[in-house]
Tab-separated table of C-alpha atoms and ligand atoms in Angstrom:
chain	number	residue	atom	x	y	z
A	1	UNK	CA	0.000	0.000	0.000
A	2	UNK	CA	1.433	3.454	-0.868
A	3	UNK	CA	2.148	5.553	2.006
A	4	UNK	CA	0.139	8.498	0.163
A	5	UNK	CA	-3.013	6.751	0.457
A	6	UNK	CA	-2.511	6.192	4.343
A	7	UNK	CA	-4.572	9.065	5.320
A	8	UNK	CA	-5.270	9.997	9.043
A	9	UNK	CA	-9.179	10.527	10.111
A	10	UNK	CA	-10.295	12.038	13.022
A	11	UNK	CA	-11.916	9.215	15.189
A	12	UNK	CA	-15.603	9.643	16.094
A	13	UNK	CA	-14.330	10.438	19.940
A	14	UNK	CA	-12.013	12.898	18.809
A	15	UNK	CA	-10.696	15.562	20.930
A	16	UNK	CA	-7.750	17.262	22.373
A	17	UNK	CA	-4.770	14.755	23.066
A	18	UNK	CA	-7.214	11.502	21.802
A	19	UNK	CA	-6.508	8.356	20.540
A	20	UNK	CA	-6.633	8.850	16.703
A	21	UNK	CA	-7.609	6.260	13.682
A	22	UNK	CA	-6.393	5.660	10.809
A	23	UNK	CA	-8.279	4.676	7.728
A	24	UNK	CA	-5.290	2.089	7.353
A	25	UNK	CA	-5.785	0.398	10.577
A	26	UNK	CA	-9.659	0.321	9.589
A	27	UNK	CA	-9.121	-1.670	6.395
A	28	UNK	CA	-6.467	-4.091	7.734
A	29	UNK	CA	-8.584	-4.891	10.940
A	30	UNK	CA	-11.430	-5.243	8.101
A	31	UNK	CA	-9.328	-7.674	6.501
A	32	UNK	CA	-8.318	-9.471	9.420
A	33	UNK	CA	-11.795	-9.808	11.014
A	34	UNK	CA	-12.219	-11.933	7.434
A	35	UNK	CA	-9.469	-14.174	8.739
A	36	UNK	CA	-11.416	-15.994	11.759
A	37	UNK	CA	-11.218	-19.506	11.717
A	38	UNK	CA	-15.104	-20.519	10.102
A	39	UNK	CA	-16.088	-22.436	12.730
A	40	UNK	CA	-15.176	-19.764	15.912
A	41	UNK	CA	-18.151	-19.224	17.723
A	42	UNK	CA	-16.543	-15.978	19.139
A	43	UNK	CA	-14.892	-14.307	16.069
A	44	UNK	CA	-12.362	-11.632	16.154
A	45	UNK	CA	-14.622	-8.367	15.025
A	46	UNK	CA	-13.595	-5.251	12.930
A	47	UNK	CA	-14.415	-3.140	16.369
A	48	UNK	CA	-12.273	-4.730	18.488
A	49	UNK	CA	-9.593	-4.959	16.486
A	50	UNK	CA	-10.170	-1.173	15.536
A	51	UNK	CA	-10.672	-0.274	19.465
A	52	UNK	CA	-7.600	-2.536	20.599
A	53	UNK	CA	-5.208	-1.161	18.307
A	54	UNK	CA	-6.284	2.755	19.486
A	55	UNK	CA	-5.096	2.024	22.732
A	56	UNK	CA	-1.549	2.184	21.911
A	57	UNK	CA	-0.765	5.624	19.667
A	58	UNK	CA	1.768	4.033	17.749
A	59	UNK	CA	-0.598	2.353	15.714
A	60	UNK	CA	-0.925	5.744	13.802
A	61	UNK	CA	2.250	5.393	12.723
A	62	UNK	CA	2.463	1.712	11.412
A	63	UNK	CA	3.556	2.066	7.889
A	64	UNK	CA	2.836	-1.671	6.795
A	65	UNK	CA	1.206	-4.475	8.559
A	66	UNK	CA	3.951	-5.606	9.910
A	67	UNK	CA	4.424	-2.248	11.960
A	68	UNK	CA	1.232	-3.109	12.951
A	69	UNK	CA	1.540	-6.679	14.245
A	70	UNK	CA	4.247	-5.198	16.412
A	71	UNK	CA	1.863	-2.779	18.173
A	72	UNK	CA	-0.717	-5.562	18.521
A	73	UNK	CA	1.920	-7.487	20.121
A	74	UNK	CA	2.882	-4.927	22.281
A	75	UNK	CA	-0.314	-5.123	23.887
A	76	UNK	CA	-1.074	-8.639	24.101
A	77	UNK	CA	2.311	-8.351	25.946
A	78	UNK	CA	0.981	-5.474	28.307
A	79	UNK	CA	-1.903	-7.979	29.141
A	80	UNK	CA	0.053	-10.891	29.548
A	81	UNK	CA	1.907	-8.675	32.493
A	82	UNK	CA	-1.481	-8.159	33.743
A	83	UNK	CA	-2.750	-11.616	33.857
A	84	UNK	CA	1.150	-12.821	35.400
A	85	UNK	CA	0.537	-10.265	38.095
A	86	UNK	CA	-2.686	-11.444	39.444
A	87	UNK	CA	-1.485	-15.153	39.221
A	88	UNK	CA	1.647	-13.960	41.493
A	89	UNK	CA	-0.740	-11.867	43.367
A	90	UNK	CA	-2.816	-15.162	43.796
A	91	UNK	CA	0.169	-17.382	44.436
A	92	UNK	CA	1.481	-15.042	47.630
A	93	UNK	CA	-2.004	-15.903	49.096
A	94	UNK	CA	-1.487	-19.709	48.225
A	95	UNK	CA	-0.309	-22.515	50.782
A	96	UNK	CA	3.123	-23.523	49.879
A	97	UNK	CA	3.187	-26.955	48.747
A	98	UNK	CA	-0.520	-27.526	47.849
A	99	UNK	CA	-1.507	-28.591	43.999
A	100	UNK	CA	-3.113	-24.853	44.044
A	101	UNK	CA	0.398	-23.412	44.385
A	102	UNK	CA	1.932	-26.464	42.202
A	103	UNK	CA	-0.254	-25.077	39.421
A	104	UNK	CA	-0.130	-21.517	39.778
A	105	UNK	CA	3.556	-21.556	39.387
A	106	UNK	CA	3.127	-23.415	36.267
A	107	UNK	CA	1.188	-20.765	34.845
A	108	UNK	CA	3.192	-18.437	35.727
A	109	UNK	CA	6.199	-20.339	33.701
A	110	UNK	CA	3.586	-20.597	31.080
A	111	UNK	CA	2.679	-16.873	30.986
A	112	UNK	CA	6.579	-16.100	30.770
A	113	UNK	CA	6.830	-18.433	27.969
A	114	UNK	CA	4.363	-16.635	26.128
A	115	UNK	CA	6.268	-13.372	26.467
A	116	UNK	CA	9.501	-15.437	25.671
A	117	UNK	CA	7.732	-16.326	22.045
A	118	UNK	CA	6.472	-12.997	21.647
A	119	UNK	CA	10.059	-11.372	21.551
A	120	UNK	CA	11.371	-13.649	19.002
A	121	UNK	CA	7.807	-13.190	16.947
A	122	UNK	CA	8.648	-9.199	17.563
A	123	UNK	CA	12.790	-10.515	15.992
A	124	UNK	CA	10.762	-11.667	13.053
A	125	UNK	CA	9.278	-8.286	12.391
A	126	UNK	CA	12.180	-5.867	12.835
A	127	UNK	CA	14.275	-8.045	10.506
A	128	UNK	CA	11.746	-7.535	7.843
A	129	UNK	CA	11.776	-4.029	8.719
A	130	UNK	CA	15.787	-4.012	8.235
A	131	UNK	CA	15.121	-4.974	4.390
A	132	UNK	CA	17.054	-7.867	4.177
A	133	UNK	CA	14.201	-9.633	2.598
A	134	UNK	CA	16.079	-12.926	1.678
A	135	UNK	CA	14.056	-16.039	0.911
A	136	UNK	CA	15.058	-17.867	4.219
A	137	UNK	CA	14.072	-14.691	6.116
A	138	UNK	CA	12.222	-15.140	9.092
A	139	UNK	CA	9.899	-11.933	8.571
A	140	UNK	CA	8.156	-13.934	5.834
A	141	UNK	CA	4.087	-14.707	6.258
A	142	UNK	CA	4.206	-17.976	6.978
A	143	UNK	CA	7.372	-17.886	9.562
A	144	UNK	CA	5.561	-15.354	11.706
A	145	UNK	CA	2.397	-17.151	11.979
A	146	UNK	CA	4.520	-19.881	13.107
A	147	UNK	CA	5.700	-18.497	15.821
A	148	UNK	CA	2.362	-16.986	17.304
A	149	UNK	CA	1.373	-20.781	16.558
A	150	UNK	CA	3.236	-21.636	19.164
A	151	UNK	CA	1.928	-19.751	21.873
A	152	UNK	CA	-0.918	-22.368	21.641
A	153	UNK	CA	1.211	-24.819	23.918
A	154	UNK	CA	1.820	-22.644	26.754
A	155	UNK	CA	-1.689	-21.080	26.548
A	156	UNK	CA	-3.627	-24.754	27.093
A	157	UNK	CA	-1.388	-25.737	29.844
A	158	UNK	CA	-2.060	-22.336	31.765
A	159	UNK	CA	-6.587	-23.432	30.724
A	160	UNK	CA	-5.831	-26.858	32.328
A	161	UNK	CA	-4.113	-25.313	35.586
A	162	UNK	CA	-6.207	-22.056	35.977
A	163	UNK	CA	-8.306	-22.846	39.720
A	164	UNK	CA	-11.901	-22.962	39.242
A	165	UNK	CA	-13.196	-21.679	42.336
A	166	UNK	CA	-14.970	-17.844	42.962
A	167	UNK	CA	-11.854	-16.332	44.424
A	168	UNK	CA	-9.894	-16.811	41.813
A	169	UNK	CA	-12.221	-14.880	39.447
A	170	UNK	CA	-10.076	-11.981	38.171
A	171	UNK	CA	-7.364	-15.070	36.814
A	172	UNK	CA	-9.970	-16.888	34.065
A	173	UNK	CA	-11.228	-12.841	32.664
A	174	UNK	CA	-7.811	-12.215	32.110
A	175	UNK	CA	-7.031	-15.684	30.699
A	176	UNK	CA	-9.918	-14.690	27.992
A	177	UNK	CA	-8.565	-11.123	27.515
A	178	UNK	CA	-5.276	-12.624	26.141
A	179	UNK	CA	-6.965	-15.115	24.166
A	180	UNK	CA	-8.615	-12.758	22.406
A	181	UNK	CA	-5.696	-10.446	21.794
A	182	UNK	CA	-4.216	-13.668	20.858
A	183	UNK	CA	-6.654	-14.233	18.141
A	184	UNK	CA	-6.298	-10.455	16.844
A	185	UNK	CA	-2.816	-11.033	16.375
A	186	UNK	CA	-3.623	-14.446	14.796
A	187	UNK	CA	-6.226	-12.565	12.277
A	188	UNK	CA	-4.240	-9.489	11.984
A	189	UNK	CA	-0.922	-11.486	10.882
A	190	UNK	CA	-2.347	-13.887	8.880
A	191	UNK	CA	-2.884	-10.447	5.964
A	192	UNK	CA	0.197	-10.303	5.468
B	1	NAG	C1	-7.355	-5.325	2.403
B	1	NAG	O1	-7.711	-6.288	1.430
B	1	NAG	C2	-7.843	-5.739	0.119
B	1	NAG	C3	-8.383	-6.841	-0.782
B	1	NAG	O2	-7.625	-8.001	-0.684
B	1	NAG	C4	-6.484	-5.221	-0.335
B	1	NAG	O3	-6.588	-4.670	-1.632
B	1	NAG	C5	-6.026	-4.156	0.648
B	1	NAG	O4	-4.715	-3.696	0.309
B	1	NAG	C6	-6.011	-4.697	2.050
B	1	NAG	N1	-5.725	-3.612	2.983
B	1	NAG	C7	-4.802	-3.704	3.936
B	1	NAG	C8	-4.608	-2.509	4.811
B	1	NAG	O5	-4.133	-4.709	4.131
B	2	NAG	C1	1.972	8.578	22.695
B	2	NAG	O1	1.555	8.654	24.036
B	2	NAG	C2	2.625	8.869	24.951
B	2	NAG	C3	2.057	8.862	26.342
B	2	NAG	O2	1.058	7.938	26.477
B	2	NAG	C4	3.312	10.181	24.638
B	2	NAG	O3	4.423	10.338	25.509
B	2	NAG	C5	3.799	10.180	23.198
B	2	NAG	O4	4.323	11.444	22.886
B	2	NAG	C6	2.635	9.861	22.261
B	2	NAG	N1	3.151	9.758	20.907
B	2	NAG	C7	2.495	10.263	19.874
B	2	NAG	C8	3.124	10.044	18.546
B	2	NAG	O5	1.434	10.821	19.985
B	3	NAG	C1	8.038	-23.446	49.651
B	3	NAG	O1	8.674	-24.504	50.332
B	3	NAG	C2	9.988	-24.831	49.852
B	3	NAG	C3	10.526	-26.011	50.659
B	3	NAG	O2	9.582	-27.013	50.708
B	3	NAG	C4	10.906	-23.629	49.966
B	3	NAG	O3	12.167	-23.944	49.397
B	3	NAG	C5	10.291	-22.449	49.237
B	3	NAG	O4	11.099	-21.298	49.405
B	3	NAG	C6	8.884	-22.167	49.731
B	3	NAG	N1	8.291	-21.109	48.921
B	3	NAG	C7	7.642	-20.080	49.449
B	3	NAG	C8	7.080	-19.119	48.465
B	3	NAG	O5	7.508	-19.923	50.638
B	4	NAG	C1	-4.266	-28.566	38.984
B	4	NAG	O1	-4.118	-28.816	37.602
B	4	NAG	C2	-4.676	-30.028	37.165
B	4	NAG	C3	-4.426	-30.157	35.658
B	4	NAG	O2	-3.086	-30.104	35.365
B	4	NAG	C4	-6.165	-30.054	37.435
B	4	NAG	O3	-6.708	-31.303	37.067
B	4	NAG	C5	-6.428	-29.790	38.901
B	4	NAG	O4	-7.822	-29.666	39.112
B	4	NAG	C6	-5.743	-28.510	39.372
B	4	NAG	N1	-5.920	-28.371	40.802
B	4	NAG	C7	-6.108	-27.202	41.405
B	4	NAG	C8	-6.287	-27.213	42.881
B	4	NAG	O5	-6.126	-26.144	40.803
């Protein structure tokens, strides 16, 4: 897409010092809400995609999609920090040496792994951004959905240890929060 044709638009909230929208966000999250899996029951929508990427102002300035993968993983990032701080939060409160810590601590190696992926997903990107462009470059399509593929494996162990009961509330909303960030970034790479 030519730079030219990227233009900014004032979003519908718009105000002094708000979070601005591009009409080039709006067509790739367009595009990527097209990229749900056909049988999802919860697809990734336009909206959120649109409202997810506003939250972090350097979406404006994403020249290409990769730019704007890397801002989407940014903020799953900033949520998986969230969710990792309530499970630590949860483990302090947890009896040493019951299951209840055994699995907390898991998903708290789990949650790191998924940060761990993330960085070399974010590698991926900022070689294509260094132009090197080879055809066993890593920044390629089908290399980067790879690698958010494989944030499936830590994300089902963390489902199967996440506690059940009332007081751990706050730990399965933020389990779905990074799913579905998980899913945008699934969506929005898969346009590339
Ligand atoms: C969205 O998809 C259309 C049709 O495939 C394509 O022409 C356009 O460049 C895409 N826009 C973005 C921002 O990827
Ligand atoms: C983005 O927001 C941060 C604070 O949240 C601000 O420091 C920075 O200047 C902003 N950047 C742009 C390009 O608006
Ligand atoms: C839990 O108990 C082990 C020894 O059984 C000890 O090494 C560890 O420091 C304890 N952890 C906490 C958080 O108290
Ligand atoms: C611990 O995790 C296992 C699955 O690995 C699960 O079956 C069990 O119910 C969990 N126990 C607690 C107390 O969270």
């Amino acid at each position: 897409m030519l730079l030219s044709t990227i233009l900014a638009v004032e979003a519908s909230d718009s105000g002094g010092g708000n979070p601005k929208v591009t009409n080039f966000m709006v067509e790739a999250c367009k595009n990527a809400s097209k990229k749900n899996q056909y049988y999802d029951p919860d697809p990734m929508t336009q909206e959120f995609c649109v409202s997810t990427l506003k939250l972090d102002n350097r979406s404006v300035e994403a020249k290409d999609l990769h730019g704007l993968v890397l801002v989407a993983i940014e903020i799953l990032k900033g949520q998986v920090a969230v969710a990792n701080g309530n499970v630590k939060q949860m483990l302090h409160n947890t009896k040493n040496g019951t299951v209840a810590m055994f699995n907390l601590s898991f998903c708290v190696v789990d949650y790191d792994r998924t940060v761990s992926i993330l960085n070399i997903c974010d590698t991926m990107i900022n070689e294509y951004h260094g132009g090197t462009g080879g055809a066993n470059d890593g920044s390629r399509s089908s290399a980067l959905l790879a690698c958010l593929r494989k944030l499936d494996e830590p994300l089902i162990d963390i489902w199967l240890r996440l506690p059940d009961n009332s007081d751990a509330e706050k730990l399965p909303n933020d389990y779905d929060a990074v799913g579905k960030l998980v899913k945008l970034n699934f969506c929005l790479a898969s346009t590339i």
